[in-house]
Each structure stands twice: as structure tokens, then as C-alpha cells.
């Protein structure tokens, strides 16, 4: 099942990466707050429409009317304790009903939103290395503590220097390198693993670039979260390679914050457009 | 087993979602707006409701103390916990008795057996606005100022509604073609005195008052109220229907309605619904709501209006359709109406009910508090708000069929029933009053069903025998049964009352023509048949009739062009007209007496407003009533007009001929109860002293223990 999901996500990532590169290309050229706001607005409206057509709008309308009626009953008959408690009970029941009616559209909406967030994460979750900056490169290997270790090395490259060569953590089957960025550009680090060559993207530059934090292994969630690079196969010796990029510092488009900003901004835009699109939520 | 397993899955999904939503931040963010929508939709509701309840519960003792200080301690001397008044407008004593004897009203029979069934004396004149005003104030019309549906403007002699005065706001800022009104339109209730539920409220007793006539605009009191008869439609009229037809001769004049000729372009028809005047334009142009009808087949059309599309089947009303009339950017006037497709071929015909004020977003105050109508609309969906909601004029004008009219009435009853039962459920202690007026409308329009000699039956082809009146009596009996089930408690008193009875209306009497023939009224040279008394020569007129029951003297100092001296001439003139009218006979019908009694307002009314009444009130005999023309101040060339309209029954006759009914689940010893005694009785039952201004007296209502089980009435 997990392998099937990994196949599906890998397959979906191909067109999504192509579309993502094309559609989000302007992100590189505009301030982060602006690009995140525009994307959030567009997504808020699109998801609102999706919500409209995947939810039972009539039923939501009925439940909301019932909730409103009982809220008004609280006010109208406030001197009657029995009516107050009864109305509150019905409001709670209505709130539960709304949650129930939200399940289907929420499940439907979750799939595209995860794929889109993964594409956005490439831009906002970290910033590329700047020339002169150092970063850790971590390779995770298959097998257990007793398994044999392959011969691993990094081929020399013009974009970066290896300043601390491989350090092995036997208990975790991980190998660490420290590199120092030299010239701007989207490059590949080439690793020689026994007789096999594997690659990992390395982003060096100023401003916004698509930064792939990890080339994932054969796990559907990792592939979903790191869509940019082709995942390692289930039989590969290498399970994943990640680079510890520096955090992007911004409350609207910085590491960690961008997701929260997206959530709030998309909600706000969805709520603004709700009356025009006649959507009940 | 399958169901169990499904339920478990459902519960698991629900639980999982709840868990996800209750752990905020990152998880929500990854679901994005989906989680946000769910959060906004339910979690905020949950929190708000909890906060509200905590607030209301915490402040309850404070409010209780304030109420106790202000209004003494409620219910301390009360003999009853709950009092329910179910008003059935127009329920006739004689007809009810007949149906009871035939065993057609089992629930009312039970009430008669266990409590009482009596005649209930009505007011002079026995007209709903007058009678229900006396009910609510416990006083005679001289104290509440309502004497008819219509009265005259003393300056212009123009007819005007007697119960409400609606005036546009005077303060406006001029902006070229546009204007900005400052403040709201002035809407004033002309009914004076104080309803008994206001007195109850002052003593801390809560009331729910639904659709009692002459409660528009609603007054403040301790309770909730939905206004009834005399609530206007969105245009400010008492109900104007619209009729769209592709007939070339379609644009004919209708009473209380408008016809529009429309053009059929292949299968598409474009038209507009007329709304209220635009308050932002100086030229008072009306607001319009365009709609498009696309004919699908002979029996179905697609209707697109206010951004929504509906499928409309032939001869079936649509649900209430919400309309928005855009007055200016950001300002929309909301209304509701129903469409009835009458025909698609060979001619297109579409009937639209008067545009009612939307109870959810009322353009005028129709409830107290204002949110009460919103509450009802949210609870049960849109409902009719127009005072006279059954469109009897569309039936009179033969736009809609008998069946379509009856459907309006039954739909309205269903809506009213929901409100009434909700109020019965909500109010554990206090007063519930609800008036159902379908019985009045059905008897007005279908008396021809039971009066086979009625002139309206001459041209009538009825496919199958029907008795709409018996049907509604049975339907109301079912309602009584359901009400009884909800009023089982010994400390609940239930009263079923009506404001008047009914009788046949075969012939209309043009009182103005009679006044003219007897030398009391003079017309201008071209004055005949002009409406609104426009044809009257006031310099030579001593008396004139307007409305359904009254004759006014053209009194000097009171009317703008009065000529009758109040001191020397008025009394003798009154006596003279009374004498002559009382002897009026219909020569075409074997000299049948037309008038049973004429009342001198100065003698029958007491109170500060008796001078506002018509000077003489006519108590017509059975079969007669003021003609349609008299009601609107039009003078014709003959006194008697055969009534061939569907509106075939009436009660605007002598009050002794149309008593109402009083049923109660307890025995009442009083021999001749009156409608104005009901309010004082309720005050007395709740242990509240009856105010001295009330003319009604408490009825002697037996205790719960003495309910009868035998049939002795």
C-alpha cells in the first residue's frame, strides 16, 4: 500500500513540478509577502469553489440556519433557563452537524492543498546558501547497524568546497559532510556510492530559489513533502540526502511562518469571496 | 450489522476530524482553508454559544432581581402557569354549532364537553381591526381609536389606513438627481391604549404574540411579537399582485394588482418585478427586480431571478423566492414572493404574489424584538409576512383559481402552525397568543359554497362539489387537537376565540348613492364614479360614507370643508339619517329590510377618541354590506349592487348577527362573554389587577379541578 502511494505521489509530482516551476516562476522576482499573498488569495478562492461543489450546501445551509435560530433563541428567551439550555444543546448539535458536513469537502480539499503546499515549501521553507556560507549535507543509508558500509565520496565541484569530509554516525547509518558555497546557481552534488553515482540539488544564490531540502527515499509522505527531486528507489543503498539550508527570516514568507500566513491569508480571501460565490461553509 | 459498521466508521471519521481540528496550528495549516472553514463553521459557533449561555446564566439572578423590583413578583398571585389563546379569525358561532352537532369537529367537541362553548359578543362594527384592537386593549373603540379598516384624511377627505401611518423621512441631503435620506421612515401605530400583554410584562410575565391584527408596527413589551393584519407588502400597499401575460390585451386594470404584457422571444420572456420606490432618487422611481423565464415544455419553465434559477411547474406555487431590489451600491431591499405558472401555450401567463417583506432581513419593523422575525425565518424558513396574505383580489379578478387560492391559505396555516407550536414549546410560563386568519379569508371567498342562492354562483362551473368552509373548519379542528395535546397540564388555560362570525354577502349597498338620493350628498357635474370621494361637492354635502361601516357628517371645524354646524344641526342630522336608514328596504327583494340597526357613535362609544369615529355605524341585515364602491368613496348611479365576486361572505353587518365563539378548557360561568373581556380575564388569571381604563371585565373561569367530563352545554 505504502509503495503504491509512493508511486502515485512520484507520478503526480512530475506534472506538478513542471506546472509549479512555470506558475510560481514570478516568486523569484517579487517580494515574498506579495507572492505568498497572491498565491494564498488564488488558492483561497479555488478551494472555496471546490468546497462548494464537494459539500452538501443545502444541508450546511439548514444546519447553519438552525444554529442561528438557536443562537437567537438564547437571546430572545434568555429569562427561561430551560430554553437557554435546550438552545445551547441544539447549537452544540448543530456545530457537530457542521463538522460532519465538513468531512467530505475537507478530505477532498486536503489532497490538492498538500501538493500545492509542497510546491510552495520549495520557495519559502528555506533560503539558498550564499557564497561563503557553510552547510551540513546528510546522507542516510539503508540497512541496520550491522550492515556493511558502502564506499561513499563526493566528486569535486566548482560550486562548493567540501570543508569537512565524511563523518559517519554508525547508530543512525548516516554520513555527514560540511560544505562551503562558492558560486551562485542551481548545481548538483555528485556522490559516488560504491559503483553507483547519485546526485543531490544544491541551491546557491540570493533572493528566492526553489530549494529542495531533501532528495527523499521511497516513502510516500517524504516524496509528498519534498517533490522537487526524484526519490531514491526502494532497493537503493541511499535512503535520502538532505542539506541543512539556513532558515528564511520573514513573518510572511519565512521558514515556518509562511504556512501560517498562507492559512490565514487564504482563509481571509475565501471569506471575502464567500458571499459573491454564494458558498456556505 | 452493516449499519452498525457504517455508524462506527462514521463516528471514527467524526472523531478523527474533531481531534485534528482541536489540535491547532500546523495540522490545520496543512489542510488549509478546509480546516479553516470547518473551524469557522463549527468551533466558533461552539465557543460563542458557550459564552452566551454562561453570560445569560450568570446574569439571570441579576435580571430576576431587576424584574422583581420593577414589576413586583411575577406569578405570586397567579392562578395559572400558562395561558394560551388561539384566535381563529371569523369562526362563526352558528356554523360551528352546526358542525359540532354533525360530529365534524371532534376536538372542539371535546373542549365543549370538558370546558365550555359560548357565543362571544363582538364589537361595533364587527370588523377584524376593530375587534382585535378591543381584544388586545380590553376596551371599546372609543379608547383604542380603530373604527374600520379605513378612515378619511380630515384635510383632503382621501381614504387612509386607520391603523398605521407611514411617512417618508423628512430630512434628506440633496445630491443632484439623488438624495440621501437621514433617518428612517416614520411608521406610527394609530391604535391607542395599551395591550394587556404590555401590562403583563410590567408584572414580569412573558408573552408571545403571533399575528394578532393591528400590531404593526410592533410595540415594545416583555415578550416577543410578530405583527399581523395591516403589515404592508414591500411596496407599502396592503398587497399588490403581479400578472404577466403575452396576450396583447393583457394590460387591464386590476384592483390590488397589476398586469404586464410581456413579449415572448422564442422560448424566452424577460420581465421585471416592481418593488418599492427608491429612497435614494428624487423622482421616486420604483426599484425593479428583473427576471427571465425560459419555457422548457408545456408544463415547465425555468425562472432566473436575483442570481438563482428555479424550475417552475404549471399550476404549482414555487417555494418562497428571495428577491433583492438594489437601491444603490451596498443597499439592497429584500423581499420574498411566490410564482405560479398559469399557462405557457397558447399564451404565456404567470401570476406572482405580492412581494412580502423578507422576515429574515425585514425592510420594515415587523416583529418585536426585531430579531424575532429573523429567528422564525431561520427556524422554519421564509414565511408570509403580509397582513392579508391570502390574495383574495387575485381570486376576485379571476387571475388565480379557487384551488390556487386555497393553497395559499393552507400554506400560510402550515407556516403559522410551526410558529405557534414553537412558541408553545418555548413558553413554559406566561402567555401565548396566536391568530390564524385563513378561516376568515376562506369564508369571505367561499361562502358561495354553502349559499347556493348566492349571485356568485350564477356563472360558476364547479367540476365537483366542494365545501371549502367545512374543510377549513375541520383543519382548524385538527389544529385545536394538536394544541390540546400540548396544553394537557392542569395549570394551563386554553381559549379558542374568534373576533366575529360570518354571513352571506349577496348585495352591496352604495351608501353614498343613498345619501345622494336623500339629499345629503351632492356630486360635482362630472363627479360620478370617481374614486376616493373626488367627485363630491363638499360645499353642498352634509354626509358621506367611506369604508365598510360608517357615515361621516361633513362637520364644520372638523372636516376641511365642513358645512354642518356641530352645535345646532349635527344631532338632528344624525337622528334623521338613523331614522331613514333604519327603514331602508330593498324593493327588488320583496322589500327586505337592508339595515338592522344604525348606531350613533357618540352613544355607543366612550373614551377620548370617540370623536374620531364615523358619526354613524351601519349594522346591515343578513345578505347586505357596504358596496365595494362605498368602501373606496366612489358614488355610482344605483344603491344596490349584486355581488358576483368570489368574495361572497362577510361580517361587516350588524354585530348581533355575527357573534364570535369562545371555547375554553375550563368552565366559564359568565352568561354573555364579550371579546373585550378576554384581556381582563387573562390579567385576572395571572393575578394582575385589571387597569381601570379597560371596559372588559374578567370572566368567571372555574378552577382546573372542576373540569367537566359530562356533556352539559
PDB file of N, CA and C in Angstrom, chain B residues 168-171 180-186:
ATOM      1  N   UNK B 168     -42.502  59.117   4.893  1.00  0.00           N
ATOM      2  CA  UNK B 168     -41.117  59.150   4.464  1.00  0.00           C
ATOM      3  C   UNK B 168     -40.335  60.085   5.397  1.00  0.00           C
ATOM      4  N   UNK B 169     -39.048  59.807   5.531  1.00  0.00           N
ATOM      5  CA  UNK B 169     -38.243  60.699   6.367  1.00  0.00           C
ATOM      6  C   UNK B 169     -38.158  62.086   5.733  1.00  0.00           C
ATOM      7  N   UNK B 170     -38.254  63.126   6.582  1.00  0.00           N
ATOM      8  CA  UNK B 170     -38.276  64.487   6.032  1.00  0.00           C
ATOM      9  C   UNK B 170     -36.876  65.008   5.744  1.00  0.00           C
ATOM     10  N   UNK B 171     -35.918  64.590   6.555  1.00  0.00           N
ATOM     11  CA  UNK B 171     -34.564  65.141   6.413  1.00  0.00           C
ATOM     12  C   UNK B 171     -33.781  64.366   5.360  1.00  0.00           C
ATOM     13  N   UNK B 180     -30.044  61.659  -0.154  1.00  0.00           N
ATOM     14  CA  UNK B 180     -29.608  60.768   0.923  1.00  0.00           C
ATOM     15  C   UNK B 180     -30.540  60.953   2.114  1.00  0.00           C
ATOM     16  N   UNK B 181     -31.439  59.976   2.345  1.00  0.00           N
ATOM     17  CA  UNK B 181     -32.359  60.141   3.478  1.00  0.00           C
ATOM     18  C   UNK B 181     -31.589  60.066   4.796  1.00  0.00           C
ATOM     19  N   UNK B 182     -31.902  60.965   5.684  1.00  0.00           N
ATOM     20  CA  UNK B 182     -31.276  60.936   7.011  1.00  0.00           C
ATOM     21  C   UNK B 182     -32.318  60.384   7.983  1.00  0.00           C
ATOM     22  N   UNK B 183     -32.058  59.249   8.496  1.00  0.00           N
ATOM     23  CA  UNK B 183     -33.013  58.623   9.420  1.00  0.00           C
ATOM     24  C   UNK B 183     -33.967  57.707   8.689  1.00  0.00           C
ATOM     25  N   UNK B 184     -34.777  57.051   9.482  1.00  0.00           N
ATOM     26  CA  UNK B 184     -35.697  56.059   8.925  1.00  0.00           C
ATOM     27  C   UNK B 184     -37.063  56.685   8.665  1.00  0.00           C
ATOM     28  N   UNK B 185     -37.851  55.983   7.841  1.00  0.00           N
ATOM     29  CA  UNK B 185     -39.227  56.432   7.600  1.00  0.00           C
ATOM     30  C   UNK B 185     -39.999  56.324   8.915  1.00  0.00           C
ATOM     31  N   UNK B 186     -40.937  57.241   9.094  1.00  0.00           N
ATOM     32  CA  UNK B 186     -41.739  57.210  10.329  1.00  0.00           C
ATOM     33  C   UNK B 186     -42.926  56.274  10.168  1.00  0.00           C
TER      34      UNK B 186
END
